[in-house]
Short mmCIF file of C-alpha atoms in Angstrom, two decimals:
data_model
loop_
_atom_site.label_atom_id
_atom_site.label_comp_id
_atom_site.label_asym_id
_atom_site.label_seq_id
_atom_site.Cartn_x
_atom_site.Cartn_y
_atom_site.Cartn_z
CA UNK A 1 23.18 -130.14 -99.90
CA UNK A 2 25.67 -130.90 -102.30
CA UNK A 3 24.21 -130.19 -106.16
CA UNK A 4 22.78 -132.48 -108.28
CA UNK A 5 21.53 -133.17 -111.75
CA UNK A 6 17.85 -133.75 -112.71
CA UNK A 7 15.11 -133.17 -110.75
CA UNK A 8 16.95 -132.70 -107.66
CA UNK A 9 17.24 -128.41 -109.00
CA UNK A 10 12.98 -128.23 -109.76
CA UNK A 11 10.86 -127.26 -106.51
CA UNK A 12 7.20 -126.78 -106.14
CA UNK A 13 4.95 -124.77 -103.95
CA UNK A 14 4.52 -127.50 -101.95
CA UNK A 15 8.05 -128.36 -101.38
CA UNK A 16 11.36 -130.25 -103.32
CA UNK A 17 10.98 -132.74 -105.44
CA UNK A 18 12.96 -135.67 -103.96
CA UNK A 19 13.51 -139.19 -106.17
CA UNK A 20 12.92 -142.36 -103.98
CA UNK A 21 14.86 -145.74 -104.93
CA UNK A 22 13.96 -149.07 -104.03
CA UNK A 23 15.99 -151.49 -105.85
CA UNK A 24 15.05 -150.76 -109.64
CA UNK A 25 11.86 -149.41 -109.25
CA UNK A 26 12.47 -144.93 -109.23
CA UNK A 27 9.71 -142.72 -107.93
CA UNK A 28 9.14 -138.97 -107.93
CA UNK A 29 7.24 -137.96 -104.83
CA UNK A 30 6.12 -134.38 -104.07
CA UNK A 31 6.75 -133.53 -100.77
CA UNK A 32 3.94 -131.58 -98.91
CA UNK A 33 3.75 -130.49 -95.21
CA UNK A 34 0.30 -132.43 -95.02
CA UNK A 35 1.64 -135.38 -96.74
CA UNK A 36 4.21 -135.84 -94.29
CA UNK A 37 2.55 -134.51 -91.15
CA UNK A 38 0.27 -138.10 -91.13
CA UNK A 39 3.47 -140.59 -91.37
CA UNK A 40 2.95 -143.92 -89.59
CA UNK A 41 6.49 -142.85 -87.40
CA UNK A 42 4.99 -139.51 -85.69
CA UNK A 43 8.33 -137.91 -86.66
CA UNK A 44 7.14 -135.10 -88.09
CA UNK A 45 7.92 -131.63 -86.02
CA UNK A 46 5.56 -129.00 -86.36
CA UNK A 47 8.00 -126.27 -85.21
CA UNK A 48 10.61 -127.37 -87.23
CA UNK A 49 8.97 -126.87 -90.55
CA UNK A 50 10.77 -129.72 -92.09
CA UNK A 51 9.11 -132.37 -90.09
CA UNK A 52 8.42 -134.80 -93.54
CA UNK A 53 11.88 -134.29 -95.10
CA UNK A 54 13.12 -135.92 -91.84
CA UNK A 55 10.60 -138.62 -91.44
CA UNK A 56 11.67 -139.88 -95.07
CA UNK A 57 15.13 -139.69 -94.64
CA UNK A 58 14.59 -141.39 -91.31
CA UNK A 59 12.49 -143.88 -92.24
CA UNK A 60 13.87 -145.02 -95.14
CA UNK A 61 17.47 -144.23 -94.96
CA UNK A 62 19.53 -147.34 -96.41
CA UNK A 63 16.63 -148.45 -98.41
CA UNK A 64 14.82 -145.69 -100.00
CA UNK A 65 17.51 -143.34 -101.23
CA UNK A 66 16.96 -139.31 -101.47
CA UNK A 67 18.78 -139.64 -104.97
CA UNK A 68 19.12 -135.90 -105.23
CA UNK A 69 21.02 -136.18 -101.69
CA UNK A 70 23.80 -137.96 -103.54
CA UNK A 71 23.94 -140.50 -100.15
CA UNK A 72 27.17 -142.85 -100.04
CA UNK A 73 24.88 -145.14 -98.17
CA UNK A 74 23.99 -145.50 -94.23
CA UNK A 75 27.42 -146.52 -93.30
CA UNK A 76 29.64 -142.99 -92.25
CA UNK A 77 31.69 -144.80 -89.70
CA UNK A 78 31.80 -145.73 -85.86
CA UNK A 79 30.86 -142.63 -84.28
CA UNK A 80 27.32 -141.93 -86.18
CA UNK A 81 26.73 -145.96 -84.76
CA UNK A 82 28.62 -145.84 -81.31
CA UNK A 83 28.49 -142.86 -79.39
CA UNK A 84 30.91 -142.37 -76.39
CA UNK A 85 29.54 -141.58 -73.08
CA UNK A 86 29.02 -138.07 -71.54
CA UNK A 87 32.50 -136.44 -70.07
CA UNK A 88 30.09 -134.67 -67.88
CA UNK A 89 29.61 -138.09 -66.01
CA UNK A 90 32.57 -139.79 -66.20
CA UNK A 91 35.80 -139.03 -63.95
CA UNK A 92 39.35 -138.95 -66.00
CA UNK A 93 42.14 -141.26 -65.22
CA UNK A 94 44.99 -142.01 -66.44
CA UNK A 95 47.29 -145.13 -66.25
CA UNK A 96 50.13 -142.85 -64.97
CA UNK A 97 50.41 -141.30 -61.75
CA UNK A 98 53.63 -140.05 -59.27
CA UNK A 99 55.64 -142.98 -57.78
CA UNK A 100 55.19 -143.29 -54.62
CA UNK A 101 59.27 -142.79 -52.74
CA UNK A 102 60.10 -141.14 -55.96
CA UNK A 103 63.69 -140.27 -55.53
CA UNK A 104 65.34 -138.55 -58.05
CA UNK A 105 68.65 -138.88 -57.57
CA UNK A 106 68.37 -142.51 -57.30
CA UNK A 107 66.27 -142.89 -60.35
CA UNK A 108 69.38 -140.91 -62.69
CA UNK A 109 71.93 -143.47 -60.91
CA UNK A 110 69.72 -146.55 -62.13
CA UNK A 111 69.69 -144.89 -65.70
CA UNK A 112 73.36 -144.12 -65.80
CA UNK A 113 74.38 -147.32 -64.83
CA UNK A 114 71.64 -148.78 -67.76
CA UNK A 115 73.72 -147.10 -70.07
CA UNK A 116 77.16 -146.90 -68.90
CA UNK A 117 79.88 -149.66 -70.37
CA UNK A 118 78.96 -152.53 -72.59
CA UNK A 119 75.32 -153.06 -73.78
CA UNK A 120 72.48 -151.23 -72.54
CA UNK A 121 69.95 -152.73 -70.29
CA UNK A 122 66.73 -151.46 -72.12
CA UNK A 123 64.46 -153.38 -69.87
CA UNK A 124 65.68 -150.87 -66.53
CA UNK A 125 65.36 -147.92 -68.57
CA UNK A 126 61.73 -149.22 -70.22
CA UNK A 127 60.60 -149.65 -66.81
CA UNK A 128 61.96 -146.90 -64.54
CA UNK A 129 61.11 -144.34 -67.06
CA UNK A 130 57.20 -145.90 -67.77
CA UNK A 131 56.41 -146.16 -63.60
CA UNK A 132 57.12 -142.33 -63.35
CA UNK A 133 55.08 -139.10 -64.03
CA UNK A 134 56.48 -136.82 -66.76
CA UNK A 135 57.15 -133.96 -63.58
CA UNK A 136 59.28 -136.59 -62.40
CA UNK A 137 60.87 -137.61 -65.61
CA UNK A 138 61.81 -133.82 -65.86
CA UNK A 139 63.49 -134.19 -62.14
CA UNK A 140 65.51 -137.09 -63.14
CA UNK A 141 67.05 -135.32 -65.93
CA UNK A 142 67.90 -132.44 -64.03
CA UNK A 143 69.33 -134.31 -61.21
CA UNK A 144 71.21 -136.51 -64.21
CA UNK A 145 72.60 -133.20 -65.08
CA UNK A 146 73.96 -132.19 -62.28
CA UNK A 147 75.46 -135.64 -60.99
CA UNK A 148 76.76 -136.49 -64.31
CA UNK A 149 77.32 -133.30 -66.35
CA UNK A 150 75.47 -135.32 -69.46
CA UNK A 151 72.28 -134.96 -70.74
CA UNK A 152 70.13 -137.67 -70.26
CA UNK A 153 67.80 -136.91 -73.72
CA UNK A 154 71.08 -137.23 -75.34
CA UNK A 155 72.07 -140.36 -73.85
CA UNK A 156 68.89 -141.96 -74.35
CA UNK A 157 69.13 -140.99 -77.39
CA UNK A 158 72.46 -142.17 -78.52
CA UNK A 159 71.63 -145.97 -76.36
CA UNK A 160 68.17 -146.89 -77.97
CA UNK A 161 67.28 -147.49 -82.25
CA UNK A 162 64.07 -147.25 -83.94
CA UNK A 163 60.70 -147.29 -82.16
CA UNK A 164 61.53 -147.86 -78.74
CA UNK A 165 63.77 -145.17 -79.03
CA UNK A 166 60.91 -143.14 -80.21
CA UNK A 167 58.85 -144.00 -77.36
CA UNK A 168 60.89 -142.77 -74.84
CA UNK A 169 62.27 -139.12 -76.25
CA UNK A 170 58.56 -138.81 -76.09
CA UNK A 171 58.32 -139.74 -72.68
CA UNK A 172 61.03 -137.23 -71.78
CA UNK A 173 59.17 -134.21 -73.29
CA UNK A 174 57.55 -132.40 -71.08
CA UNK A 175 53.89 -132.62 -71.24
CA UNK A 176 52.54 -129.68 -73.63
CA UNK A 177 56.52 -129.19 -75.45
CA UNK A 178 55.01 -132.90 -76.50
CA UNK A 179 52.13 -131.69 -78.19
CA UNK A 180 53.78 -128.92 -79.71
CA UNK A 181 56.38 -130.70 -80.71
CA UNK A 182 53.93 -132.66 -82.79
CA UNK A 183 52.30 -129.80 -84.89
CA UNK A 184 55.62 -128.06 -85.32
CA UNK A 185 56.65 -131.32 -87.04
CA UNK A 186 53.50 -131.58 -88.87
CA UNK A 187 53.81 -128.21 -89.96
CA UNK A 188 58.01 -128.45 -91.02
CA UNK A 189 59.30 -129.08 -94.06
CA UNK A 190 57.56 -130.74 -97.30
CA UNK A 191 54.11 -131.24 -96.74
CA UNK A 192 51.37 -131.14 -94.02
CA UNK A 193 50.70 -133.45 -92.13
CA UNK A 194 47.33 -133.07 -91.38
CA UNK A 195 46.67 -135.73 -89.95
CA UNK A 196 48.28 -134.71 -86.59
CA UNK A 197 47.11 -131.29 -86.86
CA UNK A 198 43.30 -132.43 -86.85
CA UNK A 199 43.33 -135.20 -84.09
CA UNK A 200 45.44 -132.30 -81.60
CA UNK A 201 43.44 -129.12 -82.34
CA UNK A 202 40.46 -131.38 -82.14
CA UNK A 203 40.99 -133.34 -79.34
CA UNK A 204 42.21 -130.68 -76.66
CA UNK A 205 40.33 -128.43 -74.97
CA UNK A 206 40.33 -124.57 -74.59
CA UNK A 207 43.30 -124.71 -71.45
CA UNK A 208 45.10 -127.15 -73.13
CA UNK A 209 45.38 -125.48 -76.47
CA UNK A 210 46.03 -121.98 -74.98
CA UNK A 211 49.06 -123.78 -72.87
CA UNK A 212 50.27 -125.58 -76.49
CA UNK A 213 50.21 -122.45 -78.19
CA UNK A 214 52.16 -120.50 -74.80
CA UNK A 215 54.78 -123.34 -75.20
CA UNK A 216 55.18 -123.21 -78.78
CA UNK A 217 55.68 -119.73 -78.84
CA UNK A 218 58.32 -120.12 -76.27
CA UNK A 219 60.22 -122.95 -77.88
CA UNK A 220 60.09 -121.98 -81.77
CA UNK A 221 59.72 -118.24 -81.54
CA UNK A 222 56.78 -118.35 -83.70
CA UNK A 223 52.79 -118.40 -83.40
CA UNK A 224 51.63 -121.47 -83.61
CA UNK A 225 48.37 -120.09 -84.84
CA UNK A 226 50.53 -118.14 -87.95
CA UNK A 227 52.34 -121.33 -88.90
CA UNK A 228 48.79 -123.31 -89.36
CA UNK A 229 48.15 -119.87 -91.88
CA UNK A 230 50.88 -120.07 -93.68
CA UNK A 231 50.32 -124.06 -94.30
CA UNK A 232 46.80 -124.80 -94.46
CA UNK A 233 44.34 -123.19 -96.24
CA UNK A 234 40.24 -123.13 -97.16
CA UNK A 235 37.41 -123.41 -94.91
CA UNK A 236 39.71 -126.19 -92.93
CA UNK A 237 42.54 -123.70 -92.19
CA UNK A 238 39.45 -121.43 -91.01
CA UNK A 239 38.05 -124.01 -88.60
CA UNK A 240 41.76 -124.77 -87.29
CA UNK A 241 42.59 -121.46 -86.64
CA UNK A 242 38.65 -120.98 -84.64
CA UNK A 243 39.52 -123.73 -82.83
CA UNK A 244 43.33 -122.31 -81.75
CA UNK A 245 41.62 -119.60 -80.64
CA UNK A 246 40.75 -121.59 -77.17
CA UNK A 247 37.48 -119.46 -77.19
CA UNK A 248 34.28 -122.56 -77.02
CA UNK A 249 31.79 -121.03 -74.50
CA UNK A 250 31.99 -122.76 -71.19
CA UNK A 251 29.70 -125.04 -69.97
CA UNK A 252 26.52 -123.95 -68.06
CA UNK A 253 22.93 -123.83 -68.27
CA UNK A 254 21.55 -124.85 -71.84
CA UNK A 255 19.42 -122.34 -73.75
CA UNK A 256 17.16 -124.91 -75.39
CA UNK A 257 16.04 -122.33 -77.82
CA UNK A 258 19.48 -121.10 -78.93
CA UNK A 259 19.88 -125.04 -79.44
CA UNK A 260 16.84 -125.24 -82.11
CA UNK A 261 18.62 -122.30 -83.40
CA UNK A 262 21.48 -123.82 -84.04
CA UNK A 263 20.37 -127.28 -84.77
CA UNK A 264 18.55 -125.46 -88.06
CA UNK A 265 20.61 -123.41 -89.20
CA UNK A 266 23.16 -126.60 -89.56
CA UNK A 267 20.24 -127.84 -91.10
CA UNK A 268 20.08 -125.16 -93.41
CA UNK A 269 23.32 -124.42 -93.97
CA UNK A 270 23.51 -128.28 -95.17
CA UNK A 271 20.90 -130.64 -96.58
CA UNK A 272 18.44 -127.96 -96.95
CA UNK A 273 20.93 -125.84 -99.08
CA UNK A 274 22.49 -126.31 -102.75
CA UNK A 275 25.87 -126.11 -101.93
CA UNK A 276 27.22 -126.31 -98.35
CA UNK A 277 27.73 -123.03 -96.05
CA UNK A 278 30.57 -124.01 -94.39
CA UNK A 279 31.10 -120.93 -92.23
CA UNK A 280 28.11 -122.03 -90.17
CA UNK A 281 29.08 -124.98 -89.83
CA UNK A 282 32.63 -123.68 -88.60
CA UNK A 283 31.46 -121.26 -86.55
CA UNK A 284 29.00 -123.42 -84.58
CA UNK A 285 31.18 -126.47 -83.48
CA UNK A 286 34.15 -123.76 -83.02
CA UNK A 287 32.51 -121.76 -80.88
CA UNK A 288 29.30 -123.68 -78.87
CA UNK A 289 30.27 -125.06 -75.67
CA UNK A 290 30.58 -128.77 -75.57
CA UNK A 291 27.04 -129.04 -73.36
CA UNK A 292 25.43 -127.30 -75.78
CA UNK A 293 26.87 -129.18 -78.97
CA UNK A 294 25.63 -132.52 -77.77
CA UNK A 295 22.00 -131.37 -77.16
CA UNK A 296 22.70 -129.69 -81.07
CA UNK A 297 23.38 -132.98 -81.73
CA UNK A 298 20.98 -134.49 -80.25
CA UNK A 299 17.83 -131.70 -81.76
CA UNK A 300 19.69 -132.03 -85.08
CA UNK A 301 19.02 -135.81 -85.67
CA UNK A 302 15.40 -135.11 -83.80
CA UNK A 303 14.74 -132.43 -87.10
CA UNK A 304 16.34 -134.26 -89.62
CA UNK A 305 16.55 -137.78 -89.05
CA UNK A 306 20.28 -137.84 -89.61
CA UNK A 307 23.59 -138.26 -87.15
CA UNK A 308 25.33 -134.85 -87.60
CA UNK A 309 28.09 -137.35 -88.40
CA UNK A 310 25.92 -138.27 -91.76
CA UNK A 311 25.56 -134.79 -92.57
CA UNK A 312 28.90 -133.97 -92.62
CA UNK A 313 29.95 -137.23 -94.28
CA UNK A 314 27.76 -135.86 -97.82
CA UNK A 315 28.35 -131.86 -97.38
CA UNK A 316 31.97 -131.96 -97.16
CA UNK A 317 35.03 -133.88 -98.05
CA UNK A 318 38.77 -133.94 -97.89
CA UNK A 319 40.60 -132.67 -94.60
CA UNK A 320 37.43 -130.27 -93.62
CA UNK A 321 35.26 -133.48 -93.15
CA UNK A 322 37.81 -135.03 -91.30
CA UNK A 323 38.57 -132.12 -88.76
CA UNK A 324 34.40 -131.51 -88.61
CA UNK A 325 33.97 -135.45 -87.44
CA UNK A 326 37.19 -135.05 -85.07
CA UNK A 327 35.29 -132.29 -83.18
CA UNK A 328 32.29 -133.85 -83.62
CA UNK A 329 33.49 -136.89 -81.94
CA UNK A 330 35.73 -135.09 -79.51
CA UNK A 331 32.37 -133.14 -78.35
CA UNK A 332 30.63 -136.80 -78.04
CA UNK A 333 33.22 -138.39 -76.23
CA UNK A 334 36.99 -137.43 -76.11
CA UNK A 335 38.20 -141.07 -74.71
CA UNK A 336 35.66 -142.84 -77.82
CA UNK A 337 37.81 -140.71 -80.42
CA UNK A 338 41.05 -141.73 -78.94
CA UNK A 339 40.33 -145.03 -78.61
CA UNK A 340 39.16 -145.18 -82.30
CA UNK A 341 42.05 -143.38 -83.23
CA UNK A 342 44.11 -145.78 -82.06
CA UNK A 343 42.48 -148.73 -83.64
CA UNK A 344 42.77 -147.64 -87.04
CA UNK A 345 46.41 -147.00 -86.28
CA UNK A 346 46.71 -150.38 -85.67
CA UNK A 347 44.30 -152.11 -88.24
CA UNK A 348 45.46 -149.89 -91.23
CA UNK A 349 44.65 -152.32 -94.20
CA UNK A 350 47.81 -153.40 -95.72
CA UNK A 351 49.80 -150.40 -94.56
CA UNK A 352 50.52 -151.78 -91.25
CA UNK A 353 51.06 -150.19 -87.88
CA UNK A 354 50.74 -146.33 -87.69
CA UNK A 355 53.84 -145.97 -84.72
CA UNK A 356 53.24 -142.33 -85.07
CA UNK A 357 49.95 -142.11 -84.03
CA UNK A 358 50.04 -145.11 -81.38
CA UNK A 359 53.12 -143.80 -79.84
CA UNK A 360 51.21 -140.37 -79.70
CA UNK A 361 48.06 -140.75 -77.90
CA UNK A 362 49.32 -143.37 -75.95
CA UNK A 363 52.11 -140.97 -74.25
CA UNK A 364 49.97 -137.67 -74.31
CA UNK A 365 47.10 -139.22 -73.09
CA UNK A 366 48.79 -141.57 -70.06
CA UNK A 367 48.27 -139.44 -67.63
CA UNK A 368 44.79 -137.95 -68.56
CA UNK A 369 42.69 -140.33 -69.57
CA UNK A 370 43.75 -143.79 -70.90
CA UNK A 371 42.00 -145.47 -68.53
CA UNK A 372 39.13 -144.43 -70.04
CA UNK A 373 40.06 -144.72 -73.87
CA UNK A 374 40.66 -148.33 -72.78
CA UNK A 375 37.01 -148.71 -71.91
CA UNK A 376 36.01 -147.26 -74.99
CA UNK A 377 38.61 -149.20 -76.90
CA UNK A 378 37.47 -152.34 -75.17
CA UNK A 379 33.65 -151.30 -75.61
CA UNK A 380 33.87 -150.76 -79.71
CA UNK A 381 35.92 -153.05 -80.26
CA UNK A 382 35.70 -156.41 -79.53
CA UNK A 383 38.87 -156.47 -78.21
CA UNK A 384 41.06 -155.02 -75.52
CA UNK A 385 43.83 -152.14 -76.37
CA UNK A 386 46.60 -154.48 -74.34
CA UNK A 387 45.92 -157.25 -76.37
CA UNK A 388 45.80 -155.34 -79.81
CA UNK A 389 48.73 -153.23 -78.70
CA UNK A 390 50.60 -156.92 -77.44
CA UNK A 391 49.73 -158.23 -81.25
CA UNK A 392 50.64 -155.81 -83.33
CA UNK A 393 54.29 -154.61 -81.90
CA UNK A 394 57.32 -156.67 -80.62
CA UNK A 395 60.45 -156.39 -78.22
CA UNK A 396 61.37 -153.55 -76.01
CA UNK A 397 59.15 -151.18 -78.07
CA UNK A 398 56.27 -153.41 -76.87
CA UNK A 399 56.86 -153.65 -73.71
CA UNK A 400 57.36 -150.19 -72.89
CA UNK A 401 53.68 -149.54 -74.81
CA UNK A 402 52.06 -152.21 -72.70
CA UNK A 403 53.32 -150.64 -69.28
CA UNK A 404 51.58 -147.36 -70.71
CA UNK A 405 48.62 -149.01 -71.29
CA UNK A 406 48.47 -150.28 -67.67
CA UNK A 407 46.93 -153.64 -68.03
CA UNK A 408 44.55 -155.83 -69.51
CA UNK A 409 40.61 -155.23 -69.73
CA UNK A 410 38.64 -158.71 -69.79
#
C-alpha cells in the first residue's frame, strides 16, 4: 500500500481505518471481521483473514473509494478487463511456414535479378522473401554467396530506403540473432530503451531466453544478462535480470496451498502493507510457473477483490509497473499481450505509428504465433490487425507487413 496522509496511518484493534467516498459525502468506517463477515455479497473468506477488506473494495470499487488506497480509479487498462485465453488450450501457429518446392538456388537467382541493373523490383523481393521460413531465408543467402560472391544482407541493404528496408534486414536475421539484436540495440549507446527490453524479457519463455542469451553471447562477446546490469537499475533491473535467468518452475500439478501462499503474501506485500515489498512481488512472478501464476491470479482477486493488474497499477510505477503488467499479461495470455502491443503501436495518440515495435512482433512472432495474436487482436479490438496494419502504413512497406500478417479476420 502506497502511504498516505490522515487517517489512512491510525489502526484499531478491530482493524484499519479506511475513508469511504461517495460523491461529496466522506465517511470513516471501522473495519471489523464481524462487520464484514455478514455482507450482502458472501465475499468474505474466512481463511483468508481479510475477507471484509475485499468485499469493500469489491463491492464498491469505482464508486466508494478506499481514500487511504490512493486509487487512480477502476480503469488500469485492457488486460485487468480482457483476459486472453489459456496457452494450455490453445495450439500455436504462425502465419509462416516452409515453402513447399523450396529451392534455394532458384530463390537467390530471382533476388539477384530483382536487384541487378536499373531499378529494383521491390514487389519480387517483398514477396519471395515474405512466402519463406527464416531457415530458408538463411539458405538463400548462403547459396547467394556462393553463386554470386555478394552478400545478399548487403545488397538488400544497399537496394531498399526507409521502412521497407527495415522490414526485410529483419527478415534476414536469423530467428533468436533477431531478438538479440533488439536488446543489444536497446541497451547501445545514449539511453535505454526500455521499452524493448520489457516486452522481450517478458514475453519469451525460459528456452527462448536461454537461446537469446547463448546467441548474444556469441555475437557481441558479452553477457547479455551483465549489459542489462550495467544499464538498468532498481527493483526493475532486479526483476529483468530474475527473469534472464530462464529459471520459472515448469508446469505440473498445482499445489493449491502454495497458491494461497502466494496469493497473500502479494497481498501483503501490497495493499495490506505501507509501502510496497517489491522483492516479493519479483520473486513470485519471476520464479512461479505460468500454471501456477494464473490460479495466483485467480485466488488473488478471490482474497482481495482486485485484478493483480489493479494492484500493481497503485503499488508501483515507472518501468517496474510496466515490466510487472508485461509478465502479468504474458502469464495470462502471450498472443493477448502481443496483440495489444501492437495496437498501441499503431493508435499512439498524436505520435503516430510505432514502426519499431510493429515491425518487431510482427517478424519475431510470424512463425510462432500470429495467428493467434490476430484472434486476440481481432477479439479486443473491434477491428482486424490486416485492416489496422492496411490503414496505418503505405507502399512496399505495407505490403510486405500485410503478407506477414497472412490475411484478413472477418
Amino acid at each position: 500500500m502506497k502511504p498516505a496522509a490522515g487517517l489512512c496511518g491510525r489502526k484499531t484493534a478491530q482493524g484499519p481505518a479506511l475513508v469511504l467516498v461517495f460523491g461529496t459525502l466522506t465517511h470513516v468506517v471501522l473495519s471489523s471481521a464481524s462487520w464484514f463477515a455478514h455482507s450482502a455479497e458472501g465475499v468474505a473468506s474466512g481463511s483468508s483473514g481479510y475477507g471484509g477488506y475485499a468485499w469493500i473494495t469489491a463491492a464498491f470499487r469505482g464508486r466508494l473509494v478506499p481514500a487511504c488506497l490512493g486509487l487512480r480509479g477502476p480503469d488500469v487498462g485492457l488486460s485487468a478487463l480482457k483476459l486472453g485465453p489459456s496457452l494450455a488450450n490453445e495450439v500455436l501457429k504462425g502465419t509462416v511456414t516452409d515453402f513447399p518446392g523450396f529451392d534455394e538456388r532458384a530463390d537467390a537467382e530471382t533476388l539477384r535479378k530483382a536487384m541487378k541493373g536499373l531499378g529494383t523490383d521491390e514487389d519480387s523481393i517483398l514477396t519471395l522473401l515474405t512466402s519463406r521460413s527464416n531457415a530458408q531465408r538463411q539458405e538463400i543467402a548462403a547459396a547467394f554467396k556462393t553463386l554470386f560472391g555478394r552478400d545478399l544482407l548487403d545488397d538488400l541493404k544497399s537496394e531498399l530506403t526507409g521502412k521497407f528496408e527495415k522490414l526485410i534486414v529483419a527478415l534476414m536475421k536469423p530467428s533468436w540473432l533477431y531478438d538479440a539484436y533488439e536488446l543489444k540495440h536497446a541497451l547501445k549507446g545514449a539511453g535505454t530503451n526500455e521499452k524493448v527490453l520489457t516486452e522481450i524479457i517478458a514475453s519469451r519463455t525460459p528456452k527462448e531466453l536461454t537461446a537469446i542469451k547463448q546467441v548474444y553471447e556469441e555475437e557481441y562477446g558479452s553477457s547479455l544478462e551483465d549489459d542489462v546490469v550495467g544499464d538498468t537499475s532498481g527493483y526493475y533491473q532486479r526483476l529483468l535480470v530474475v527473469l534472464l535467468q530462464a529459471n520459472r518452475d515448469p508446469d505440473g500439478a498445482i499445489d493449491e496451498a502454495q497458491v494461497e501462499q502466494d496469493a497473500q503474501a502479494l497481498f501483503q506485500a501490497g495493499e495490506l502493507k505501507w509501502g510496497t515489498d517489491e522483492e516479493k512481488f519479483i520473486t513470485i512472478f519471476g520464479t512461479r510457473s505460468v500454471s501456477h501464476l494464473r490460479r495466483v491470479f485467480d485466488k488473488y482477486m478471490t482474497i482481495s477483490g482486485f485484478q493483480i493488474e489493479e494492484t500493481i497499477d497503485r503499488e508501483t510505477s515507472g518501468h517496474l509497473e510496466q515490466l510487472l503488467l508485461a509478465v502479468v499479461k504474458s502469464i495470462r495470455s502471450i498472443p493477448a499481450y502481443l496483440a495489444e502491443t501492437l495496437y498501441y503501436a499503431m493508435k499512439a495518440s498524436g505520435a503516430g505509428t510505432d514502426d519499431h515495435t510493429l515491425i518487431r512482433v510482427l517478424v519475431s512472432r510470424s512463425e510462432i504465433d500470429l495467428l493467434n495474436v490476430r484472434k486476440e487482436f481481432r477479439k479486443n479490438f473491434a477491428t482486424s490487425l490486416y485492416s489496422m496494419i492496411k490503414s496505418d502504413t503505405s507502399g512496399d512497406y505495407k505490403k510486405a507487413l500485410l503478407l506477414l500478417c497472412g490475411g484478413e479476420d472477418d
